Every structure is written in C-alpha cells, then in structure tokens.
Amino acid sequence: MKIIHISAECYPVAKVGGLADVVGTLSRYQSREGHLVQVVIPCYETNFIKENEFETVFWSQVELGNFNFPFSVLKGVKNDLDFELYLIAIPELFDRAEIYGYKDDIERFLSFQKAFLDWLITVNDKPTIINCHDHHTALLPFMINYASKYVALKEVPTLLTVHNAIYQGQFGFDKLHYFPNYDLSKTDILQWNGCINSMAVGLRCARAITTVSPNYLNEINYSGNGMEMLFNQVRYKSKGILNGIDIEIWNPETDSKIAYNYTAENCEVGKSKNKQKLCKTFDLDPEKPLICFIGRLFPEKGADLLCEFSKKSLSEKDRELNILILGSGNRDIEEQLTDLVSEYNGNYNVYIGFSEELAHLIYAGSDFLLMPSRTESCGLNQMYAYRYGTIPIVRSTGGLKDTVVDLDEGGCGICFNQASVEDMIKAKNRALEFYKEEEKVITTRKSGMRLNHSWKKAYQEYLEMYNLIIK
Ligand code: ADP
C-alpha cells in the first residue's frame, strides 16, 4: 500500500503535542510492516528542518483568492526516519518558528492543502490512501471529491483521524473564494453553524473517520463541542482506535535524555537517581513524593486548576510533597503558575516552555503524573508515565478512561471523576497515602512498566479501516 499521512505536525520534525507523536510513530510502524509511507507536513523553521538535508522535487504557485504564493515540495534526502518525509514549503506563510497561533492560520493551512493537491495530481503513482489528521487537513476530502482541478484523485480514498475535536478550523464564507473551483451544488457541505467548518467538512466527506481512542468516540457523540449531531450522523463510518506509543523512543532502558537508564527490574534505583537529578535542577526535596504535570497549559487539560491545587496542597504546614509543572500555553495560567514559585520555593517549581529533554527526565524522575483533563482524546502522557514507572493520577475521561485503571480495581493508576480542585486534592491524598506503602509502590511501578502500549494492535486496526474503504 502507498499511504500518505498529511498533517500539521510529525515527530521529530515539528511537534506541539500528541498529534506529532502519533503521526511519526504510526508512519514508522506502517513503513516497517512493508508499506510505502509518505508523511507530508508544512515546512516550518524547526531545528530538525534546519539540520537536515532536503531536495526540491516540485515547485509551482498556489492560488488563494487574489494571492499567489510560490511554493516548493521538498523531499528528505537522508534522515533516520523510516518513512519518506515531504515538506510543503510556502515561505511567506510557513517560514516561522511556531506551528500555530497566527492570525492567518486559515490561509496558511488552506494553502498547504491546495499546494499538496497541486503537487499530487502531477505524481504518477497515486496513493492507495490519504490519511488526513485533524482540521488542518480536513478540507482535502471535499476538494478531492468536488474540485474539478483534482478530478484525477477522485478515486483515492481518504480517512480523517480526529485527534482533537475542540479545534475545528472555522471561518467565514467571505473566504469561500479561497477554495478551488468546485461543484457549487455541494456548498451546503461546507456549512456548519453559519460558518465553513473544516472539521465538519472532513467528517462529511472522508470515507471513514477514526478517533484516537474508543471512549473518546463515545464521548463526542454527546459532548463534541457543538458537533455532537454530526458525530452521530457519521458514526456508521467511524471507529475509535487507541493510540500506541513509540516504545523505542520512550524506553527508560536506552533513553539518552534521562540521567540514569533502568528497567522494571531495577526501577527503584533508576527512578531514584533520575528524581535526584530532577530535584536538584528544580530545587526540590528528593525525599518527598513528587507530583508532576506535563502539557499544554489550557483549560481543556485542566491546567487552570493547577494553581489552586498547588496552593491548597502546599499550604499545609508540613508540605509533605513537591510539585513540578512543565508546559506552555495560556498566558494567564503561565503567569499564575510562575507567581507561585517564590511563595513555595523548595516544594514547587515550574518550567514554562517546550522541552522534550525535560519531559523525558520528568517521566523518569517523578513519582506521580497528574492529568486533570476536562477532555482528553487519548492522552499519551499517562502511557509514557507507565513506561517510566510513574503512577498516573488522571481524571477519567476520553482515552484516559481506556488506559488507566484505578489501584482499587487492580490497576496501576489513580482515577478521579470531576475536573475540580476538590477531586484533585482527594486523589492527591490517596497518592500520598499509597506512597507510604513502599512495597506496593514498587510492585505497581513494575506492573505499569510492563503494560503493553505498542502500536501493534492499533496498526492492525488502521489497516482494517484502510482495507474497508479501499474496497
Ligand atoms: P495533546 O496532544 O492534547 O497535547 P497528548 O497527551 O496526546 O496531549 O500528547 C502530549 C505530548 O506532548 C507528549 O509527548 C508530551 O510529553 C508532550 N508535551 C506537551 N507539553 C510539553 C512541553 N511543554 N514540553 C515537552 N513536551 C511536551
């Protein structure tokens, strides 16, 4: 099979969150199973792109209303990736350090999608399938189905993977002229709530839909950011496939980003050494249990609750724990979290920013990983935590429900129900009590490390979906 993944992110080329990890790892796995896999993303100014070699395989101009943007398609010449990497370089729109967050994001990703198709129609060997990821690439199925320019691709099946239904890529009909000429009788397909909604268009036009966990698929049918009805309508062609993790990159036995390598057998020593390094770096007491948070600082992740949670947890006289937070996002949340550092010095710290290195050290060196998410399509952090012998404390939602079983039910995690400071505090208290039972903690860490989160099962399920729609 020739599989094209088209996405805004792909690890290790450009990463903001789990989308990158999933695209990078699924592609690698599919490639190793013998498929020809091509990943196509925009050409940003990332370190990976600066440090690797690319050759130009196509160039042209992409039309966007009255604008014409020159673009080229770059192919990775030599890199350690197992798949073929293609970058769509539109310098005016993507020669920037950040991946998202610009006023012209709609223009950027519309141009990206059109440029991709302009190139693809010139390629002789058409893909067996195009796997689109999230709203940034969700207009492709519409363009393929109904734009006259791309009629050569009409038979190519498309699958849309929904990683996050919160972000939908909405914009006004005043930008309709950005679209390539298409069958105007299909304009209704573009419309959701009076706007053009990329996610809705993708849901309607892709031959199949996957979400990144089975429980998330259930949840968005009744809580889908205003799109519940549509998720229900396309349910017949949808499947929830639980993400795996890259067990080679996320492997405490070989991970070069951590202070000391370890396996389940010597995890006591391994975790303790990594914790010491982490605590030294952040001026924390290694004798106390350490609860960490890693992630985008947005309300969907429950990040707005972290400040109050930390204050309440650390206001007790004996301050029997340490808290460490790594993340970036909402400015207010960043400031609130930073402001706490001076007050709770020695027991609390925060690193505002994105650091892959630090994330690895935190998974290795912390005792518990807190995920108070309001919504979580799958969540990878809890699986990374397991892999490094860290006990996840999670709100049972979305994929967290599929992957974390509570200690009381024989699992290796701590679960709570409400995204509230009260529930977080109760869960934290349970964690601190549990931490005192040293033997049980070690057994639980080891069991977590031995859980299987490889891509094998997910790979098969994606393949089944591809085969279904190819037929
Ligand atoms: P989402 O994709 O919704 O952000 P996931 O749990 O699926 O959440 O994936 C998050 C990924 O991003 C993980 O690999 C996590 O380690 C990483 N990550 C998030 N924030 C940061 C950060 N500030 N620094 C380093 N890695 C981060």
Coordinates of C-alpha atoms and ligand atoms in Angstrom, one line a residue:
M1 CA 0.0 0.0 0.0
K2 CA 1.1 3.5 -0.6
I3 CA -0.1 5.5 2.4
I4 CA 0.1 9.3 2.7
H5 CA -0.2 10.9 6.1
I6 CA -0.9 14.6 5.8
S7 CA -0.7 16.6 9.0
A8 CA 0.4 19.8 10.6
E9 CA 2.8 18.0 12.9
C10 CA 5.1 15.0 12.9
Y11 CA 7.7 13.9 15.4
P12 CA 10.6 14.6 15.3
V13 CA 10.2 17.2 12.6
A14 CA 7.7 19.6 14.2
K15 CA 5.9 18.9 17.4
V16 CA 3.4 20.8 19.6
G17 CA 1.7 17.8 21.2
G18 CA 0.4 14.2 20.7
L19 CA -0.5 14.7 17.1
A20 CA 3.2 14.8 16.2
D21 CA 3.9 11.7 18.2
V22 CA 1.1 9.7 16.7
V23 CA 1.8 10.7 13.0
G24 CA 5.5 10.0 13.5
T25 CA 5.1 6.6 15.1
L26 CA 2.2 5.2 13.2
S27 CA 4.0 6.1 9.9
R28 CA 7.2 4.4 11.2
Y29 CA 5.3 1.3 12.2
Q30 CA 3.4 1.1 8.9
S31 CA 6.6 1.5 7.0
R32 CA 8.4 -1.2 8.9
E33 CA 5.4 -3.5 8.0
G34 CA 6.3 -3.1 4.4
H35 CA 4.1 -0.2 3.2
L36 CA 5.4 2.8 1.3
V37 CA 4.6 5.6 3.7
Q38 CA 4.9 9.3 3.0
V39 CA 4.4 12.0 5.5
V40 CA 3.6 15.5 4.3
I41 CA 3.8 18.5 6.6
P42 CA 4.4 22.2 6.1
C43 CA 8.0 23.4 6.1
Y44 CA 8.4 25.4 9.3
E45 CA 11.6 26.9 10.8
T46 CA 12.2 24.0 13.2
N47 CA 15.6 22.7 14.3
F48 CA 15.1 19.3 12.6
I49 CA 14.3 21.0 9.2
K50 CA 17.3 23.4 9.6
E51 CA 19.6 20.5 10.5
N52 CA 18.6 18.0 7.7
E53 CA 19.0 17.9 4.0
F54 CA 16.2 18.2 1.5
E55 CA 15.9 18.2 -2.3
T56 CA 13.3 20.1 -4.3
V57 CA 11.0 17.7 -6.2
F58 CA 8.3 20.1 -7.4
W59 CA 7.6 23.8 -7.5
S60 CA 4.7 26.0 -8.5
Q61 CA 2.4 28.7 -7.2
V62 CA -0.7 28.2 -5.0
E63 CA -3.6 30.4 -5.6
L64 CA -5.6 31.8 -2.7
G65 CA -8.2 34.2 -3.8
N66 CA -6.3 37.2 -5.3
F67 CA -3.0 36.0 -3.9
N68 CA -0.4 33.7 -5.5
F69 CA 2.1 32.1 -3.2
P70 CA 5.2 30.4 -4.7
F71 CA 5.8 27.0 -3.1
S72 CA 8.0 24.0 -3.5
V73 CA 7.8 20.4 -2.4
L74 CA 11.0 19.2 -0.6
K75 CA 11.9 15.6 0.0
G76 CA 14.0 14.5 2.9
V77 CA 17.3 13.2 1.5
K78 CA 18.9 11.4 4.4
N79 CA 17.4 11.2 7.8
D80 CA 16.9 8.5 10.4
L81 CA 13.1 8.3 9.8
D82 CA 11.8 5.1 8.4
F83 CA 9.2 6.9 6.2
E84 CA 9.6 9.3 3.3
L85 CA 9.3 12.9 4.5
Y86 CA 7.9 15.6 2.3
L87 CA 7.7 19.3 3.2
I88 CA 5.4 21.8 1.5
A89 CA 7.5 25.0 1.6
I90 CA 5.4 28.2 1.3
P91 CA 7.9 30.7 2.6
E92 CA 5.5 33.6 3.0
L93 CA 3.2 31.6 5.2
F94 CA 5.3 29.0 7.0
D95 CA 8.8 30.4 7.4
R96 CA 8.0 31.0 11.1
A97 CA 9.1 29.4 14.3
E98 CA 5.7 28.5 15.7
I99 CA 3.4 25.9 14.2
Y100 CA 0.1 27.5 15.1
G101 CA -1.3 30.6 16.6
Y102 CA -1.1 33.1 13.8
K103 CA -3.9 35.4 12.6
D104 CA -3.6 33.9 9.1
D105 CA -3.7 30.2 10.2
I106 CA -6.7 29.6 8.0
E107 CA -4.9 31.0 4.9
R108 CA -1.8 29.0 5.9
F109 CA -3.4 25.6 6.2
L110 CA -5.8 26.2 3.2
S111 CA -2.7 27.0 1.0
F112 CA -0.9 24.0 2.4
Q113 CA -3.8 21.7 1.4
K114 CA -4.1 23.1 -2.0
A115 CA -0.4 23.1 -2.7
F116 CA -0.3 19.4 -1.6
L117 CA -3.1 18.5 -4.1
D118 CA -1.5 20.6 -6.9
W119 CA 1.6 18.5 -6.4
L120 CA -0.2 15.2 -6.0
I121 CA -2.0 15.5 -9.3
T122 CA 1.3 15.6 -11.1
V123 CA 2.6 12.4 -9.4
N124 CA 2.2 9.2 -11.4
D125 CA 2.0 6.7 -8.7
K126 CA -1.2 7.7 -6.8
P127 CA -1.6 6.8 -3.2
T128 CA -3.7 3.9 -2.1
I129 CA -5.0 6.0 0.8
I130 CA -4.7 9.5 2.2
N131 CA -4.9 9.7 6.0
C132 CA -5.7 13.2 7.0
H133 CA -5.1 14.4 10.5
D134 CA -7.3 16.9 12.3
H135 CA -8.9 20.1 10.9
H136 CA -5.7 21.4 9.3
T137 CA -6.1 18.8 6.6
A138 CA -9.8 18.1 6.8
L139 CA -10.8 20.1 3.7
L140 CA -8.9 17.7 1.5
P141 CA -11.6 15.1 1.1
F142 CA -14.0 17.8 -0.1
M143 CA -11.5 19.2 -2.6
I144 CA -10.7 15.7 -3.9
N145 CA -14.4 14.8 -4.2
Y146 CA -15.7 18.0 -5.8
A147 CA -13.0 20.3 -7.2
S148 CA -12.6 19.9 -11.0
K149 CA -8.9 20.5 -10.8
Y150 CA -8.3 17.4 -8.7
V151 CA -10.5 15.0 -10.6
A152 CA -7.5 12.7 -11.2
L153 CA -7.6 12.0 -7.5
K154 CA -11.3 11.3 -7.2
E155 CA -10.8 7.6 -6.7
V156 CA -8.2 8.0 -3.9
P157 CA -9.9 7.1 -0.6
T158 CA -9.5 9.5 2.4
L159 CA -9.6 8.8 6.1
L160 CA -9.8 11.5 8.6
T161 CA -8.3 10.9 12.0
V162 CA -9.7 13.2 14.7
H163 CA -7.1 13.9 17.4
N164 CA -8.9 16.8 19.0
A165 CA -12.4 17.9 18.2
I166 CA -12.1 21.1 20.2
Y167 CA -10.2 22.8 17.3
Q168 CA -12.3 22.8 14.2
G169 CA -10.8 25.3 11.8
Q170 CA -13.9 27.6 11.4
F171 CA -14.0 30.6 9.1
G172 CA -16.5 32.8 7.4
F173 CA -18.0 32.4 3.9
D174 CA -16.2 35.6 2.9
K175 CA -13.2 33.2 2.4
L176 CA -15.1 30.9 0.1
H177 CA -13.1 32.3 -2.9
Y178 CA -10.0 30.6 -1.4
F179 CA -11.4 27.3 -2.5
P180 CA -10.5 25.8 -5.8
N181 CA -13.4 25.8 -8.4
Y182 CA -15.8 23.1 -7.2
D183 CA -19.3 21.8 -7.9
L184 CA -21.3 24.6 -6.4
S185 CA -24.3 22.4 -5.6
K186 CA -22.1 21.0 -2.8
T187 CA -21.7 24.3 -0.9
D188 CA -24.0 23.1 1.8
I189 CA -21.4 20.5 2.8
L190 CA -19.1 23.3 3.9
Q191 CA -21.5 24.9 6.3
W192 CA -21.9 24.3 10.0
N193 CA -23.5 26.8 12.3
G194 CA -23.3 29.5 9.6
C195 CA -19.6 29.1 9.0
I196 CA -17.3 27.0 6.9
N197 CA -16.1 24.4 9.4
S198 CA -13.1 22.3 8.3
M199 CA -13.7 19.5 10.8
A200 CA -17.4 19.2 9.8
V201 CA -16.4 19.1 6.1
G202 CA -13.9 16.4 6.8
L203 CA -16.4 14.3 8.8
R204 CA -18.9 14.5 6.0
C205 CA -16.6 13.9 3.1
A206 CA -13.9 11.4 4.2
R207 CA -14.8 7.8 3.5
A208 CA -14.0 6.9 7.1
I209 CA -13.3 8.6 10.4
T210 CA -11.1 7.4 13.3
T211 CA -10.8 8.9 16.7
V212 CA -7.7 8.2 18.8
S213 CA -9.5 6.2 21.5
P214 CA -12.8 4.2 21.6
N215 CA -14.1 6.1 24.6
Y216 CA -13.5 9.5 23.0
L217 CA -15.6 8.4 20.1
N218 CA -18.4 7.6 22.6
E219 CA -18.0 10.9 24.4
I220 CA -18.0 13.2 21.4
N221 CA -21.4 11.7 20.4
Y222 CA -22.9 13.6 23.4
S223 CA -20.2 16.1 24.2
G224 CA -18.5 17.1 20.9
N225 CA -18.0 20.9 21.1
G226 CA -21.3 21.6 19.4
M227 CA -20.8 18.9 16.7
E228 CA -22.5 16.0 18.6
M229 CA -25.2 15.7 15.9
L230 CA -22.7 15.4 13.1
F231 CA -20.6 12.9 15.0
N232 CA -23.7 10.8 15.4
Q233 CA -24.6 11.1 11.7
V234 CA -21.1 9.8 10.7
R235 CA -20.9 7.2 13.4
Y236 CA -21.6 4.4 10.8
K237 CA -18.2 5.1 9.2
S238 CA -16.3 5.9 12.4
K239 CA -14.0 3.8 14.7
G240 CA -12.1 4.6 17.9
I241 CA -8.6 3.2 17.6
L242 CA -6.5 3.6 20.8
N243 CA -3.1 5.2 20.1
G244 CA 0.0 3.3 20.9
I245 CA 3.3 4.9 21.9
D246 CA 6.8 4.6 20.4
I247 CA 8.4 2.1 22.7
E248 CA 11.8 2.7 21.2
I249 CA 11.9 6.4 21.8
W250 CA 10.1 6.1 25.1
N251 CA 12.3 3.5 26.7
P252 CA 14.0 4.1 30.1
E253 CA 16.5 1.4 29.3
T254 CA 18.0 3.3 26.4
D255 CA 16.7 6.9 26.7
S256 CA 19.7 9.2 26.3
K257 CA 17.7 12.2 27.7
I258 CA 17.5 10.8 31.2
A259 CA 20.1 10.8 33.9
Y260 CA 20.2 7.0 34.5
N261 CA 18.9 4.2 32.4
Y262 CA 16.8 1.5 34.1
T263 CA 14.3 -1.4 33.5
A264 CA 11.4 -2.7 35.6
E265 CA 13.9 -4.9 37.4
N266 CA 16.0 -2.0 38.8
C267 CA 13.4 0.7 38.7
E268 CA 13.9 1.6 42.4
V269 CA 17.4 2.7 41.7
G270 CA 16.7 4.1 38.3
K271 CA 13.8 6.3 39.4
S272 CA 15.6 7.5 42.5
K273 CA 18.7 8.6 40.5
N274 CA 16.5 10.5 38.0
K275 CA 14.5 12.0 40.8
Q276 CA 17.6 13.3 42.4
K277 CA 18.7 15.0 39.2
L278 CA 15.3 16.5 38.7
C279 CA 15.0 17.7 42.2
K280 CA 18.5 19.2 42.1
T281 CA 17.7 21.1 38.9
F282 CA 14.5 22.5 40.3
D283 CA 15.5 22.9 43.9
L284 CA 13.1 20.3 45.3
D285 CA 13.5 17.8 48.2
P286 CA 14.1 14.3 46.8
E287 CA 12.9 12.8 50.0
K288 CA 9.3 13.9 49.4
P289 CA 6.9 12.4 46.9
L290 CA 7.0 14.3 43.6
I291 CA 3.8 15.1 41.6
C292 CA 4.4 16.5 38.1
F293 CA 2.3 17.8 35.2
I294 CA 3.4 18.0 31.6
G295 CA 1.3 19.5 28.9
R296 CA -0.3 22.4 27.1
L297 CA -1.5 24.9 29.6
F298 CA -5.1 25.2 28.6
P299 CA -8.4 24.7 30.4
E300 CA -9.1 21.5 28.3
K301 CA -6.1 20.0 30.1
G302 CA -7.4 21.2 33.5
A303 CA -4.3 23.5 33.6
D304 CA -6.4 26.3 35.1
L305 CA -6.9 24.1 38.2
L306 CA -3.2 23.6 38.8
C307 CA -2.6 26.9 40.6
E308 CA -5.3 26.4 43.2
F309 CA -4.4 22.7 43.5
S310 CA -0.8 23.6 44.2
K311 CA -1.7 26.3 46.7
K312 CA -4.0 24.0 48.6
S313 CA -1.6 21.1 48.6
L314 CA 1.3 23.2 49.8
S315 CA -0.4 25.4 52.3
E316 CA -0.4 22.6 54.8
K317 CA 2.2 23.0 57.5
D318 CA 4.4 20.0 56.7
R319 CA 4.2 20.4 52.9
E320 CA 4.6 16.7 52.5
L321 CA 5.0 16.7 48.7
N322 CA 6.7 18.5 45.8
I323 CA 5.0 19.8 42.7
L324 CA 6.7 20.4 39.3
I325 CA 5.0 21.7 36.2
L326 CA 6.2 21.7 32.6
G327 CA 4.1 23.4 30.0
S328 CA 3.2 26.5 28.0
G329 CA 0.0 27.9 26.5
N330 CA -2.5 30.3 28.1
R331 CA -0.6 33.4 29.3
D332 CA -2.7 33.9 32.4
I333 CA -2.2 30.3 33.5
E334 CA 1.6 30.6 32.8
E335 CA 1.8 33.8 35.0
Q336 CA -0.3 32.3 37.8
L337 CA 1.9 29.2 38.0
T338 CA 5.1 31.2 37.8
D339 CA 4.0 33.6 40.6
L340 CA 3.8 30.6 43.0
V341 CA 7.5 29.8 42.7
S342 CA 8.7 32.4 45.2
E343 CA 6.0 31.5 47.8
Y344 CA 6.5 27.8 47.7
N345 CA 10.2 27.7 47.0
G346 CA 11.7 24.3 47.7
N347 CA 8.5 22.5 47.2
Y348 CA 7.2 23.8 43.9
N349 CA 8.6 24.8 40.6
V350 CA 7.6 25.4 37.0
Y351 CA 9.2 25.4 33.6
I352 CA 7.3 27.5 31.1
G353 CA 8.2 26.4 27.6
F354 CA 8.6 23.3 25.5
S355 CA 11.4 20.9 26.3
E356 CA 11.5 17.4 25.0
E357 CA 14.6 16.7 27.1
L358 CA 13.0 17.8 30.3
A359 CA 9.8 15.9 29.6
H360 CA 11.7 12.7 29.4
L361 CA 13.5 13.4 32.7
I362 CA 10.2 14.2 34.4
Y363 CA 8.6 11.0 33.3
A364 CA 11.6 9.2 34.6
G365 CA 12.1 11.1 37.8
S366 CA 8.7 11.8 39.2
D367 CA 6.6 9.6 41.4
F368 CA 3.1 10.6 40.1
L369 CA 2.0 12.3 36.9
L370 CA -1.2 14.4 37.2
M371 CA -3.6 14.8 34.4
P372 CA -6.8 16.7 35.4
S373 CA -8.0 16.9 31.8
R374 CA -11.5 18.2 31.1
T375 CA -11.3 16.4 27.8
E376 CA -8.6 14.0 26.5
S377 CA -9.0 12.4 23.1
C378 CA -6.4 9.8 24.0
G379 CA -3.6 11.2 26.0
L380 CA -0.1 9.9 25.6
N381 CA 1.4 11.2 28.8
Q382 CA -0.2 8.6 31.0
M383 CA 1.3 5.8 28.8
Y384 CA 4.8 7.4 28.9
A385 CA 4.4 7.7 32.7
Y386 CA 3.7 4.0 32.9
R387 CA 6.6 3.2 30.7
Y388 CA 8.9 5.0 33.1
G389 CA 7.4 3.6 36.3
T390 CA 5.5 6.7 37.2
I391 CA 2.0 6.4 38.6
P392 CA -0.6 8.4 36.6
I393 CA -3.3 10.4 38.5
V394 CA -6.0 11.1 36.0
R395 CA -9.5 12.4 35.6
S396 CA -11.4 9.5 34.0
T397 CA -12.3 11.0 30.6
G398 CA -11.7 10.1 26.9
G399 CA -8.7 7.9 26.3
L400 CA -7.7 8.2 30.0
K401 CA -10.6 6.0 30.8
D402 CA -9.4 3.5 28.2
T403 CA -5.9 3.3 29.5
V404 CA -5.9 4.0 33.3
V405 CA -7.4 1.5 35.7
D406 CA -7.5 2.6 39.4
L407 CA -5.4 0.9 42.0
D408 CA -8.6 -0.2 43.8
E409 CA -9.6 -2.1 40.7
G410 CA -6.3 -3.9 40.3
G411 CA -4.8 -1.3 38.0
C412 CA -1.7 0.9 38.2
G413 CA -3.2 4.4 38.4
I414 CA -5.3 6.7 40.5
C415 CA -8.6 7.9 38.9
F416 CA -11.0 10.7 39.9
N417 CA -14.2 11.8 38.3
Q418 CA -14.6 15.6 38.3
A419 CA -12.3 18.2 36.9
S420 CA -12.3 20.1 40.2
V421 CA -9.7 21.1 42.7
E422 CA -11.6 19.1 45.4
D423 CA -11.4 15.8 43.4
M424 CA -7.7 16.5 42.6
I425 CA -6.9 17.0 46.3
K426 CA -8.7 13.8 47.2
A427 CA -6.7 11.9 44.5
K428 CA -3.5 13.5 45.7
N429 CA -4.3 12.4 49.3
R430 CA -4.8 8.9 48.1
A431 CA -1.5 9.1 46.3
L432 CA 0.4 10.3 49.4
E433 CA -1.2 7.5 51.5
F434 CA -0.2 5.0 48.9
Y435 CA 3.3 6.3 48.6
K436 CA 3.9 5.3 52.2
E437 CA 3.4 1.6 51.3
E438 CA 6.8 1.2 49.7
E439 CA 6.5 -2.4 48.6
K440 CA 3.2 -1.8 46.9
V441 CA 4.5 1.3 45.2
I442 CA 7.4 -0.7 43.7
T443 CA 5.1 -3.5 42.6
T444 CA 2.8 -1.0 41.0
R445 CA 5.6 0.8 39.2
K446 CA 6.9 -2.5 37.8
S447 CA 3.4 -3.6 36.6
G448 CA 2.9 -0.3 34.9
M449 CA 6.2 -0.6 33.2
R450 CA 5.2 -4.0 31.8
L451 CA 2.0 -2.9 30.3
N452 CA 1.9 -3.2 26.6
H453 CA 1.2 0.0 24.7
S454 CA 2.9 -0.8 21.4
W455 CA 1.4 0.2 18.1
K456 CA 0.9 -3.4 17.0
K457 CA -2.9 -3.5 17.7
A458 CA -3.6 0.0 16.5
Y459 CA -1.6 -0.7 13.3
Q460 CA -3.9 -3.7 12.5
E461 CA -7.0 -1.6 13.2
Y462 CA -5.9 1.2 10.9
L463 CA -5.1 -1.4 8.2
E464 CA -8.6 -2.9 8.6
M465 CA -10.1 0.6 8.2
Y466 CA -8.0 1.3 5.1
N467 CA -8.9 -2.0 3.5
L468 CA -12.6 -1.4 4.2
I469 CA -12.7 1.9 2.4
I470 CA -10.4 0.9 -0.4
K471 CA -13.0 -1.8 -1.2
Ligands
ADP1 P1 -2.1 16.8 23.4 O1 -1.7 16.2 22.1 O2 -3.5 17.0 23.6 O3 -1.2 18.0 23.8 P2 -1.1 14.2 24.4 O4 -1.1 13.7 25.8 O5 -1.7 13.4 23.4 O6 -1.7 15.7 24.5 O7 0.4 14.5 24.0 C1 1.3 15.4 24.6 C2 2.7 15.2 24.0 O8 3.3 16.5 24.1 C3 3.5 14.3 24.9 O9 4.6 13.8 24.1 C4 4.1 15.3 25.9 O10 5.3 14.8 26.5 C5 4.4 16.5 25.0 N1 4.4 17.8 25.7 C6 3.4 18.6 26.0 N2 3.8 19.7 26.5 C7 5.1 19.7 26.5 C8 6.2 20.6 26.9 N3 5.9 21.8 27.4 N4 7.4 20.2 26.8 C9 7.7 19.0 26.3 N5 6.8 18.1 25.9 C10 5.5 18.4 26.0

